[in-house]
């Protein structure tokens, strides 16, 4: 049985990520979407939220499961008895970073291969950071992320605005 891991921050998952999940799930028997639990990155969505979003997006894909992981990716891959890491490749700007990741992972464990799937043309500009930036300023993200992510982004915006208002009121309200 070939098990693959598709790792990432997924903060939040986009149509580009979903496309890679659907396509790579056809290439392996079992696909584990690995959500990086990294406190240093201070993500917009908590690890639990990112996992939940991906679980909701992939509920109809029988051979896909979503898990969070901490530490080295190769350790997580080994723990899952997986043999292949899957990454999406959007444009030449991804090259340096992706090669560095793949080569580091290969040097850490040469039994684990990295496989790249080229992103669909229409998603080649798309990234979670771009989505967050557009959402933050009230732009329309419906072509970038599935409807449920649009909803999560709106909720997060409301939450952040409330926190901001509370801060302003506490600091300047006496
Ligand atoms: O979606 P991203 O942020 O590009 O994903 C990056 C990810 C999660 C694949 C990468 O940061 C990762 O694997 N982190 C875990 C630590 C690790 O093993 N790093 C690679 C060796 S330096």
GROMACS .gro file of C-alpha atoms and ligand atoms in nm:
model
  196
    1UNK     CA    1   0.000   0.000   0.000
    2UNK     CA    2   0.147   0.335  -0.105
    3UNK     CA    3   0.088   0.611   0.147
    4UNK     CA    4   0.157   0.972   0.055
    5UNK     CA    5   0.181   1.284   0.269
    6UNK     CA    6   0.081   1.625   0.138
    7UNK     CA    7   0.229   1.868   0.392
    8UNK     CA    8   0.172   2.238   0.431
    9UNK     CA    9   0.065   2.527   0.649
   10UNK     CA   10  -0.277   2.551   0.483
   11UNK     CA   11  -0.349   2.889   0.645
   12UNK     CA   12  -0.610   2.862   0.499
   13UNK     CA   13  -0.656   2.591   0.236
   14UNK     CA   14  -0.717   2.730  -0.114
   15UNK     CA   15  -0.862   2.593  -0.437
   16UNK     CA   16  -0.499   2.529  -0.539
   17UNK     CA   17  -0.443   2.302  -0.237
   18UNK     CA   18  -0.771   2.123  -0.295
   19UNK     CA   19  -0.678   2.059  -0.657
   20UNK     CA   20  -0.346   1.901  -0.552
   21UNK     CA   21  -0.526   1.689  -0.290
   22UNK     CA   22  -0.781   1.557  -0.541
   23UNK     CA   23  -0.518   1.481  -0.804
   24UNK     CA   24  -0.262   1.324  -0.571
   25UNK     CA   25  -0.524   1.110  -0.395
   26UNK     CA   26  -0.555   0.928  -0.730
   27UNK     CA   27  -0.183   0.851  -0.733
   28UNK     CA   28  -0.154   0.688  -0.391
   29UNK     CA   29  -0.363   0.436  -0.201
   30UNK     CA   30  -0.391   0.661   0.100
   31UNK     CA   31  -0.321   1.033   0.129
   32UNK     CA   32  -0.250   1.210   0.455
   33UNK     CA   33  -0.277   1.586   0.446
   34UNK     CA   34  -0.023   1.700   0.706
   35UNK     CA   35  -0.099   2.036   0.864
   36UNK     CA   36   0.207   2.198   1.018
   37UNK     CA   37   0.156   2.289   1.382
   38UNK     CA   38   0.410   2.565   1.410
   39UNK     CA   39   0.376   2.829   1.680
   40UNK     CA   40   0.659   3.038   1.536
   41UNK     CA   41   0.466   3.108   1.219
   42UNK     CA   42   0.172   3.267   1.412
   43UNK     CA   43  -0.092   3.160   1.163
   44UNK     CA   44  -0.428   3.329   1.116
   45UNK     CA   45  -0.612   3.003   1.182
   46UNK     CA   46  -0.527   2.773   1.471
   47UNK     CA   47  -0.402   2.424   1.390
   48UNK     CA   48  -0.739   2.282   1.494
   49UNK     CA   49  -0.923   2.524   1.264
   50UNK     CA   50  -0.694   2.443   0.969
   51UNK     CA   51  -0.742   2.070   1.023
   52UNK     CA   52  -1.120   2.111   1.053
   53UNK     CA   53  -1.140   2.318   0.733
   54UNK     CA   54  -0.944   2.052   0.541
   55UNK     CA   55  -1.154   1.771   0.687
   56UNK     CA   56  -1.470   1.947   0.574
   57UNK     CA   57  -1.324   2.008   0.228
   58UNK     CA   58  -1.219   1.644   0.182
   59UNK     CA   59  -1.506   1.461   0.354
   60UNK     CA   60  -1.610   1.297   0.025
   61UNK     CA   61  -1.259   1.172  -0.062
   62UNK     CA   62  -1.246   0.820   0.082
   63UNK     CA   63  -0.869   0.772   0.084
   64UNK     CA   64  -0.782   1.113   0.232
   65UNK     CA   65  -0.729   1.192   0.597
   66UNK     CA   66  -0.610   1.509   0.767
   67UNK     CA   67  -0.366   1.522   1.056
   68UNK     CA   68  -0.153   1.787   1.219
   69UNK     CA   69   0.216   1.738   1.282
   70UNK     CA   70   0.499   1.898   1.477
   71UNK     CA   71   0.871   1.866   1.423
   72UNK     CA   72   1.042   1.729   1.117
   73UNK     CA   73   0.832   1.632   0.818
   74UNK     CA   74   1.038   1.319   0.747
   75UNK     CA   75   0.969   1.193   1.101
   76UNK     CA   76   0.597   1.242   1.051
   77UNK     CA   77   0.616   1.069   0.711
   78UNK     CA   78   0.800   0.771   0.866
   79UNK     CA   79   0.556   0.752   1.157
   80UNK     CA   80   0.270   0.726   0.907
   81UNK     CA   81   0.451   0.450   0.713
   82UNK     CA   82   0.437   0.678   0.411
   83UNK     CA   83   0.699   0.677   0.136
   84UNK     CA   84   0.624   0.985  -0.067
   85UNK     CA   85   0.588   1.357   0.002
   86UNK     CA   86   0.366   1.548  -0.239
   87UNK     CA   87   0.408   1.917  -0.308
   88UNK     CA   88   0.239   2.150  -0.553
   89UNK     CA   89   0.459   2.352  -0.786
   90UNK     CA   90   0.313   2.682  -0.905
   91UNK     CA   91   0.578   2.886  -1.079
   92UNK     CA   92   0.951   2.933  -1.110
   93UNK     CA   93   0.939   3.144  -0.791
   94UNK     CA   94   0.866   2.821  -0.599
   95UNK     CA   95   1.176   2.653  -0.736
   96UNK     CA   96   1.445   2.749  -0.483
   97UNK     CA   97   1.234   2.687  -0.177
   98UNK     CA   98   1.090   2.360  -0.303
   99UNK     CA   99   1.427   2.223  -0.415
  100UNK     CA  100   1.575   2.314  -0.078
  101UNK     CA  101   1.292   2.137   0.106
  102UNK     CA  102   1.307   1.829  -0.116
  103UNK     CA  103   1.685   1.801  -0.097
  104UNK     CA  104   1.691   1.850   0.280
  105UNK     CA  105   1.422   1.587   0.325
  106UNK     CA  106   1.605   1.349   0.092
  107UNK     CA  107   1.932   1.399   0.279
  108UNK     CA  108   1.752   1.328   0.606
  109UNK     CA  109   1.591   1.011   0.470
  110UNK     CA  110   1.666   0.880   0.122
  111UNK     CA  111   1.382   0.626   0.144
  112UNK     CA  112   1.135   0.913   0.115
  113UNK     CA  113   1.082   1.070  -0.227
  114UNK     CA  114   0.925   1.407  -0.303
  115UNK     CA  115   0.682   1.420  -0.592
  116UNK     CA  116   0.574   1.750  -0.747
  117UNK     CA  117   0.242   1.812  -0.913
  118UNK     CA  118   0.225   2.122  -1.128
  119UNK     CA  119  -0.057   2.348  -1.020
  120UNK     CA  120  -0.336   2.418  -1.265
  121UNK     CA  121  -0.276   2.732  -1.465
  122UNK     CA  122  -0.566   2.919  -1.306
  123UNK     CA  123  -0.421   2.866  -0.956
  124UNK     CA  124  -0.059   2.947  -1.033
  125UNK     CA  125  -0.085   3.294  -0.872
  126UNK     CA  126  -0.270   3.169  -0.569
  127UNK     CA  127  -0.128   3.147  -0.218
  128UNK     CA  128  -0.270   3.147   0.133
  129UNK     CA  129  -0.092   3.479   0.200
  130UNK     CA  130  -0.258   3.645  -0.099
  131UNK     CA  131  -0.596   3.511   0.015
  132UNK     CA  132  -0.544   3.650   0.367
  133UNK     CA  133  -0.438   3.988   0.232
  134UNK     CA  134  -0.742   4.015   0.004
  135UNK     CA  135  -0.977   3.898   0.282
  136UNK     CA  136  -0.828   4.137   0.537
  137UNK     CA  137  -0.920   4.437   0.326
  138UNK     CA  138  -1.265   4.309   0.245
  139UNK     CA  139  -1.189   4.184  -0.108
  140UNK     CA  140  -1.369   3.900  -0.281
  141UNK     CA  141  -1.194   3.565  -0.226
  142UNK     CA  142  -1.462   3.345  -0.378
  143UNK     CA  143  -1.251   3.255  -0.682
  144UNK     CA  144  -0.956   3.163  -0.461
  145UNK     CA  145  -1.104   2.951  -0.186
  146UNK     CA  146  -1.410   2.724  -0.150
  147UNK     CA  147  -1.726   2.883  -0.002
  148UNK     CA  148  -1.672   2.733   0.341
  149UNK     CA  149  -1.326   2.897   0.361
  150UNK     CA  150  -1.480   3.231   0.257
  151UNK     CA  151  -1.713   3.187   0.555
  152UNK     CA  152  -1.426   3.103   0.792
  153UNK     CA  153  -1.233   3.407   0.665
  154UNK     CA  154  -1.531   3.635   0.725
  155UNK     CA  155  -1.577   3.497   1.075
  156UNK     CA  156  -1.207   3.545   1.146
  157UNK     CA  157  -1.225   3.905   1.023
  158UNK     CA  158  -1.517   3.975   1.256
  159UNK     CA  159  -1.327   3.813   1.544
  160UNK     CA  160  -1.012   4.016   1.471
  161UNK     CA  161  -1.208   4.341   1.432
  162UNK     CA  162  -1.378   4.278   1.765
  163UNK     CA  163  -1.042   4.217   1.932
  164UNK     CA  164  -0.906   4.533   1.770
  165UNK     CA  165  -1.206   4.736   1.893
  166UNK     CA  166  -1.170   4.596   2.243
  167UNK     CA  167  -0.801   4.693   2.240
  168UNK     CA  168  -0.878   5.047   2.117
  169UNK     CA  169  -1.156   5.085   2.374
  170UNK     CA  170  -0.941   4.957   2.661
  171UNK     CA  171  -0.644   5.172   2.569
  172UNK     CA  172  -0.825   5.490   2.487
  173UNK     CA  173  -1.158   5.455   2.658
  174UNK     CA  174  -1.091   5.571   3.017
  175LIG     O1  175   0.272   2.541   0.305
  175LIG     P1  176   0.415   2.562   0.340
  175LIG     O2  177   0.428   2.663   0.452
  175LIG     O3  178   0.500   2.598   0.221
  175LIG     O4  179   0.468   2.420   0.397
  175LIG     C1  180   0.599   2.407   0.446
  175LIG     C2  181   0.620   2.271   0.513
  175LIG     C3  182   0.515   2.246   0.621
  175LIG     C4  183   0.616   2.163   0.413
  175LIG     C5  184   0.762   2.278   0.576
  175LIG     O5  185   0.778   2.396   0.649
  175LIG     C6  186   0.791   2.161   0.669
  175LIG     O6  187   0.800   2.049   0.627
  175LIG     N1  188   0.808   2.191   0.801
  175LIG     C7  189   0.839   2.092   0.902
  175LIG     C8  190   0.984   2.100   0.946
  175LIG     C9  191   1.070   2.034   0.840
  175LIG     O7  192   1.077   1.914   0.833
  175LIG     N2  193   1.134   2.116   0.753
  175LIG    C10  194   1.205   2.062   0.640
  175LIG    C11  195   1.350   2.047   0.669
  175LIG     S1  196   1.425   2.204   0.690
   0.00000   0.00000   0.00000
